[in-house]
């Protein structure tokens, strides 16, 4: 997983229209690039993210948009990338030899409040203030050497 994924996510270039890039959906290819993972890993971590009600609601909305507009694939929002990134950090924190997916699901299920849109916006504000020199900033980035999760037990 990319160690600076939060910085890449929160410090995206301003859009040509002037709209905050964090409110614009992105392709899964861009999300994979930001997180530094392979597409299959994104899919696996997104399945765990579906335990979070806000994530699931946005997922349904993006799937409906894709179907309505005949898009090849549903776009993903910055909030969704943030949730998947946090879940990826959990996978990276758990040692080998354990059923990581089951353990991460239990942790996420018990701590859904840490994955809300409000938490996302609070962390975004921290990065914005740091970039403007106004505060201490958001959480530090964690590093994990894995680019793809194992295919057995994850």
CSV table of C-alpha atoms in Angstrom, one decimal, residues 52-121:
chain,number,residue,atom,x,y,z
A,52,UNK,CA,-20.2,0.5,6.6
A,53,UNK,CA,-23.7,2.0,6.0
A,54,UNK,CA,-22.5,5.3,4.5
A,55,UNK,CA,-20.1,3.5,2.2
A,56,UNK,CA,-22.8,1.1,1.1
A,57,UNK,CA,-25.2,3.9,0.3
A,58,UNK,CA,-22.7,5.7,-1.8
A,59,UNK,CA,-21.8,2.5,-3.6
A,60,UNK,CA,-25.4,2.0,-4.5
A,61,UNK,CA,-25.7,5.5,-5.8
A,62,UNK,CA,-22.5,5.2,-7.9
A,63,UNK,CA,-23.8,1.9,-9.3
A,64,UNK,CA,-27.1,3.5,-10.2
A,65,UNK,CA,-25.3,6.4,-11.8
A,66,UNK,CA,-23.2,4.0,-13.9
A,67,UNK,CA,-26.3,2.1,-15.0
A,68,UNK,CA,-28.3,5.3,-15.7
A,69,UNK,CA,-25.5,6.9,-17.8
A,70,UNK,CA,-24.3,3.7,-19.4
A,71,UNK,CA,-20.9,3.9,-17.9
A,72,UNK,CA,-18.5,0.9,-18.2
A,73,UNK,CA,-17.9,0.9,-14.5
A,74,UNK,CA,-19.2,2.7,-11.5
A,75,UNK,CA,-17.0,5.6,-10.3
A,76,UNK,CA,-15.7,5.7,-6.8
A,77,UNK,CA,-15.7,8.8,-4.5
A,78,UNK,CA,-12.9,10.2,-2.5
A,79,UNK,CA,-14.8,9.1,0.7
A,80,UNK,CA,-14.9,5.5,-0.6
A,81,UNK,CA,-11.2,5.6,-1.3
A,82,UNK,CA,-10.5,6.9,2.2
A,83,UNK,CA,-12.6,4.1,3.7
A,84,UNK,CA,-10.9,1.4,1.6
A,85,UNK,CA,-7.5,2.9,2.5
A,86,UNK,CA,-8.2,2.8,6.2
A,87,UNK,CA,-9.3,-0.9,5.8
A,88,UNK,CA,-6.1,-1.6,3.9
A,89,UNK,CA,-4.1,-0.2,6.8
A,90,UNK,CA,-5.9,-2.7,9.1
A,91,UNK,CA,-5.0,-5.6,6.7
A,92,UNK,CA,-1.4,-4.4,6.9
A,93,UNK,CA,-1.4,-4.2,10.7
A,94,UNK,CA,-2.4,-7.8,11.2
A,95,UNK,CA,0.3,-10.4,11.2
A,96,UNK,CA,0.5,-13.3,8.7
A,97,UNK,CA,-1.0,-16.6,9.6
A,98,UNK,CA,-4.4,-15.3,10.8
A,99,UNK,CA,-7.6,-15.0,8.8
A,100,UNK,CA,-7.1,-11.3,8.2
A,101,UNK,CA,-10.5,-10.7,6.4
A,102,UNK,CA,-12.5,-12.1,9.3
A,103,UNK,CA,-10.5,-10.1,11.9
A,104,UNK,CA,-10.7,-6.9,9.8
A,105,UNK,CA,-14.5,-7.3,9.3
A,106,UNK,CA,-14.9,-7.7,13.1
A,107,UNK,CA,-12.8,-4.6,13.8
A,108,UNK,CA,-14.7,-2.5,11.2
A,109,UNK,CA,-18.1,-3.8,12.4
A,110,UNK,CA,-17.2,-2.8,16.0
A,111,UNK,CA,-15.9,0.6,15.0
A,112,UNK,CA,-18.2,1.9,12.2
A,113,UNK,CA,-18.2,5.3,13.7
A,114,UNK,CA,-14.5,5.7,12.6
A,115,UNK,CA,-15.5,5.3,9.0
A,116,UNK,CA,-18.2,8.0,8.7
A,117,UNK,CA,-18.4,10.8,6.2
A,118,UNK,CA,-17.9,13.2,9.1
A,119,UNK,CA,-14.6,11.5,10.0
A,120,UNK,CA,-13.5,11.8,6.4
A,121,UNK,CA,-14.3,15.5,6.3
